Coordinates of C-alpha atoms in Angstrom, one line a residue:
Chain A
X165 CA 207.3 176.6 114.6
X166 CA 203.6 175.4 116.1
X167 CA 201.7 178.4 117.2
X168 CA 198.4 178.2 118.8
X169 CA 196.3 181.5 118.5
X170 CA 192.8 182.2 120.8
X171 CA 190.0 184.7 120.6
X172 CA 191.2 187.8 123.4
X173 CA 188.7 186.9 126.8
X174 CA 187.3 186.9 128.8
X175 CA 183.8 186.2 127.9
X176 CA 180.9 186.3 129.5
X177 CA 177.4 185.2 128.7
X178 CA 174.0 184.6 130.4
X179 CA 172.5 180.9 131.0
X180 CA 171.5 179.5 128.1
X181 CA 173.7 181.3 125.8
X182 CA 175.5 180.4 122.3
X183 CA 179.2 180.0 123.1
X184 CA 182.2 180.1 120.1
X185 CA 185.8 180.4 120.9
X186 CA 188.0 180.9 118.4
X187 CA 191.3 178.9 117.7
X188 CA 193.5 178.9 115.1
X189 CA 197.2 177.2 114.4
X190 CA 200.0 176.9 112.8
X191 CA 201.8 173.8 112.3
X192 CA 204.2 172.4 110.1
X193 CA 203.2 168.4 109.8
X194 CA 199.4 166.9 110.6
X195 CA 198.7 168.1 113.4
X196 CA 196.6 166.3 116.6
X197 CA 193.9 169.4 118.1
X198 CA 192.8 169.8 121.7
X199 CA 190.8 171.6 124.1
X200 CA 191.4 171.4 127.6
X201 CA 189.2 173.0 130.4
X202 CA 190.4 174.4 133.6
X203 CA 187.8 174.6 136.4
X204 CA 188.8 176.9 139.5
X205 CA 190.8 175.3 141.5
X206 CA 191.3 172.2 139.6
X207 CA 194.0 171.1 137.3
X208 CA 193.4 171.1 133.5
X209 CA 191.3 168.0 132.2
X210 CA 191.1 167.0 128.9
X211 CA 188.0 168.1 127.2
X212 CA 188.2 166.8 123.6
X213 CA 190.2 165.9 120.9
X214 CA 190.2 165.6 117.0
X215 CA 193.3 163.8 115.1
X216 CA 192.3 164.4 111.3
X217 CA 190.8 166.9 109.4
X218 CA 186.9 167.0 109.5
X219 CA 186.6 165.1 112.6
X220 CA 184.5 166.5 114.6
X221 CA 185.4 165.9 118.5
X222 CA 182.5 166.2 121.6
X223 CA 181.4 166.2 125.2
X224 CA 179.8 167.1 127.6
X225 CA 177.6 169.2 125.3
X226 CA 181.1 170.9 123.3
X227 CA 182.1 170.4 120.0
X228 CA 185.1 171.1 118.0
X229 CA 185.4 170.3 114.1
X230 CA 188.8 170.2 112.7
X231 CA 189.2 172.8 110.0
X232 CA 192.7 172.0 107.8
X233 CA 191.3 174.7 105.5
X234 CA 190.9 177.3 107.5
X235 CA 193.7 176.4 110.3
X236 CA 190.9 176.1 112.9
X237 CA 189.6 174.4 115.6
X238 CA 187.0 176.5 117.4
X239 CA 185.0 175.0 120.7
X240 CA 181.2 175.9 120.1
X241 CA 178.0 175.2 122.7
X242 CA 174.7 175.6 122.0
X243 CA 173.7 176.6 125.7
X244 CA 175.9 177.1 128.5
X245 CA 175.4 176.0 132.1
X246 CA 177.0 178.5 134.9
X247 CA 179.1 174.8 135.5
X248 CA 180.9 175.8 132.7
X249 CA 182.8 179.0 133.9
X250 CA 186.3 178.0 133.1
X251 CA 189.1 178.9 131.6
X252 CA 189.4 177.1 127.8
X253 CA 193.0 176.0 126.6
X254 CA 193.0 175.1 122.5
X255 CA 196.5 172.9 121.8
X256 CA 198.1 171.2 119.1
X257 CA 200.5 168.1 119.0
X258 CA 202.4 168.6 115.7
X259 CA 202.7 164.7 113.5
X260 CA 204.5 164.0 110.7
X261 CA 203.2 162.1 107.5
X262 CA 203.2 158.6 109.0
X263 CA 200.8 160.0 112.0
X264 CA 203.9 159.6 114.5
X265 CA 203.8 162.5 116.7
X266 CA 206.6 165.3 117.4
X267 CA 205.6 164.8 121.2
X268 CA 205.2 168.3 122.7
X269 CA 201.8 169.9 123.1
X270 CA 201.7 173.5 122.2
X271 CA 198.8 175.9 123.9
X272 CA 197.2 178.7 122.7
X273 CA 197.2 181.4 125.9
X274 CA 193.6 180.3 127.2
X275 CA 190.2 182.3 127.5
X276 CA 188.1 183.0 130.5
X277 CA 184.5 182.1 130.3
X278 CA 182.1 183.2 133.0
X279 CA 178.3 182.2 132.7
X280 CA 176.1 184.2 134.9
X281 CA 173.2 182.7 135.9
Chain B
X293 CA 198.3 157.0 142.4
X294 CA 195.5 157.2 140.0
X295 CA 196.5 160.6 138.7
X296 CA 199.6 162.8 137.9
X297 CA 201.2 164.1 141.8
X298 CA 203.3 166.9 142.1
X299 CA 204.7 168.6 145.5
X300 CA 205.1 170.4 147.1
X301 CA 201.7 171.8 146.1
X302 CA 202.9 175.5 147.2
X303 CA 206.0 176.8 147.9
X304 CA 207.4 180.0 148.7
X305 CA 211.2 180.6 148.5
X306 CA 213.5 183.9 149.1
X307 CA 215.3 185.0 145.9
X308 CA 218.6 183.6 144.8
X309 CA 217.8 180.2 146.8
X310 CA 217.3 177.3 144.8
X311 CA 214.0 174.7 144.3
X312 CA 213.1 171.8 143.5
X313 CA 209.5 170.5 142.3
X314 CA 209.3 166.9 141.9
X315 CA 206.2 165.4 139.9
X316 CA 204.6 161.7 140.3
X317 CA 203.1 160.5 136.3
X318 CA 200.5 157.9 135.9
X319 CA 202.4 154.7 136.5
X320 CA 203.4 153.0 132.7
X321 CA 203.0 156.2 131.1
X322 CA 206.4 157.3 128.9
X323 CA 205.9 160.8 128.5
X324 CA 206.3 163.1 130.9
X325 CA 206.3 167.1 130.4
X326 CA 206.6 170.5 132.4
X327 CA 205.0 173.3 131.8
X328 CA 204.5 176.7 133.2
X329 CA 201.8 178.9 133.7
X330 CA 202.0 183.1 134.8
X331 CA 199.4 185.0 136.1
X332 CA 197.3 185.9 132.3
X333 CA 199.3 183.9 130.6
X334 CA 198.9 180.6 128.6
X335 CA 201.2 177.5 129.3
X336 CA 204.6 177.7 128.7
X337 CA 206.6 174.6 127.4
X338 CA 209.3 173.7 129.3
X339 CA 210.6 169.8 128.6
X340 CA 209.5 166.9 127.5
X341 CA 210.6 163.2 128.5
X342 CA 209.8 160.2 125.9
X343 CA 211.1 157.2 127.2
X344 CA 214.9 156.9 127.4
X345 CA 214.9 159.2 124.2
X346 CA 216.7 162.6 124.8
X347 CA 214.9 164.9 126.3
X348 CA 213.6 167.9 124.6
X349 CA 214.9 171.2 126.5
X350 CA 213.8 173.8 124.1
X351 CA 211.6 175.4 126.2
X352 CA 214.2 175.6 129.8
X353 CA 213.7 180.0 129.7
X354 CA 217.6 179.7 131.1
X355 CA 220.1 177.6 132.4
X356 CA 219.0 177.9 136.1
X357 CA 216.3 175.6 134.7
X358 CA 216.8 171.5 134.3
X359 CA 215.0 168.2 135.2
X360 CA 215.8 164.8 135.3
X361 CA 213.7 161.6 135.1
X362 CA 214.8 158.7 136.8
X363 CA 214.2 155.8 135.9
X364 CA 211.3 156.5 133.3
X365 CA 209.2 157.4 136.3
X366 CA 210.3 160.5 138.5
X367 CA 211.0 163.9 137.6
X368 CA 212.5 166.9 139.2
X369 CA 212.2 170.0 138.1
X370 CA 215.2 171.8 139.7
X371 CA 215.5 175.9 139.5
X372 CA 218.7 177.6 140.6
X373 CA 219.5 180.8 142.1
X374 CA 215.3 181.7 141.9
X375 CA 214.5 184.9 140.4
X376 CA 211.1 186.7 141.1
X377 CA 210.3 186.1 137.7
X378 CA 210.2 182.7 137.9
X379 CA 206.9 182.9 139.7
X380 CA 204.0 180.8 138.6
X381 CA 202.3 177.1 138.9
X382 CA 204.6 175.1 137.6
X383 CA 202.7 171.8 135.8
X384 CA 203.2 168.4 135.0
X385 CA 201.7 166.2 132.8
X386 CA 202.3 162.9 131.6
X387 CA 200.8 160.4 128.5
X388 CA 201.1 156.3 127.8
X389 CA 203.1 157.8 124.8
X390 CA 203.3 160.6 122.9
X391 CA 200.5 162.8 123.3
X392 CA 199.4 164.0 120.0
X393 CA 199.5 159.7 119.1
X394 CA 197.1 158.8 121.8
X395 CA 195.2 161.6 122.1
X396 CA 196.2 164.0 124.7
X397 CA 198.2 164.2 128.1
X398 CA 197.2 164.3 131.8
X399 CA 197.8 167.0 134.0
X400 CA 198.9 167.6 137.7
X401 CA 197.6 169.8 140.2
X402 CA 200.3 172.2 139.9
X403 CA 202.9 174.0 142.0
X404 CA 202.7 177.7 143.1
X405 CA 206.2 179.2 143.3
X406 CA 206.4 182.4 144.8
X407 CA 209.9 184.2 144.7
X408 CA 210.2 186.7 147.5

């Protein structure tokens, strides 16, 4: 079945710092890739999103690159902002060939992040 | 609303009683799923609602667990004779369709159960 599988937190850098969190998967079809963020005390929000290998999804400063070689997805920063200690959800939605999806999301088991200032 | 609304927001219950968690989705949207999430734990699946298509149950942990949707809109997350175990923020999240086809799905706020 889909698996989802994130680098062991938490993590903690300084302002300023290089941020990588690891995610890889396993899926069966083609596979849609996530990050979500969780801020304390809010609900998860989207963060971004890729749908085919090589695409490269971004915001707010993140980016992702979808790897279908290496089964991997991982969320990178070139310099974080204490407004970024959160916790960091990587998820799949398994497709089949025709790019219909399977419908459920599958989530990998988060990772803490705490910028200190 | 503008957003996903689930209620109660917290809820504490004594074990063996039973509970209901009802969740709002973004009006027009098809898909509708529950999730759960321990203390140091990831989410958890729990079901997911497309439409009038059946819904996927694979991830209800035992058969103290069910929801319904009614009419495409709704849902109620219902847990029977509550076990301490059952303990977490139970989430909702819904998407205009599938979520892997339109790029992701929008979450709730949550409800904390605690089983005393």
């Amino acid at each position: 079945g889909d698996s989802v599988t994130q680098m062991e937190g938490p993590v903690t850098l300084s302002e300023e710092a290089f941020l990588t969190i690891n995610c890889t998967y396993t899926a069966t079809g083609y596979p849609s890739l996530f990050w979500y963020v969780q801020y304390p005390g809010e609900g998860l929000q989207l963060l971004l999103k890729a749908t085919k290998a090589d695409d490269k999804g971004s915001n707010k400063g993140f980016e992702a690159t979808y790897r279908k070689e290496t089964t991997s997805f991982h969320l990178e920063k070139g310099s974080v902002q204490v407004s970024d200690s959160a916790v960091y959800f990587c998820a799949l939605s398994d497709r089949n060939a025709g790019g219909t999806s399977y419908g459920k999301l599958t989530f990998g088991q988060g990772t803490i992040l705490t910028v200190h200032p | 609303g503008a957003g996903v609304s689930q209620s109660p927001s917290n809820k504490v219950t004594e074990k063996g009683k039973d509970v209901e968690l009802r969740c709002d989705p973004i009006s027009g949207h098809t898909a509708l799923y529950w999730y759960r999430q321990s203390l140091g734990q990831g989410l958890e699946f729990l079901i997911y609602f497309q439409g009038n298509s059946a819904p996927d149950k694979s991830g209800l942990p035992s058969d103290r667990f069910s929801a319904e949707r009614t009419g495409g809109s709704v849902s109620t997350l219902t847990i029977q004779r509550t076990q301490q175990e059952d303990s977490a923020v139970y989430l909702c999240a819904s998407s205009l369709t599938r979520a892997g086809s339109v790029g992701g799905a929008f979450f709730g706020q949550g409800t904390r159960l605690t089983v005393v």
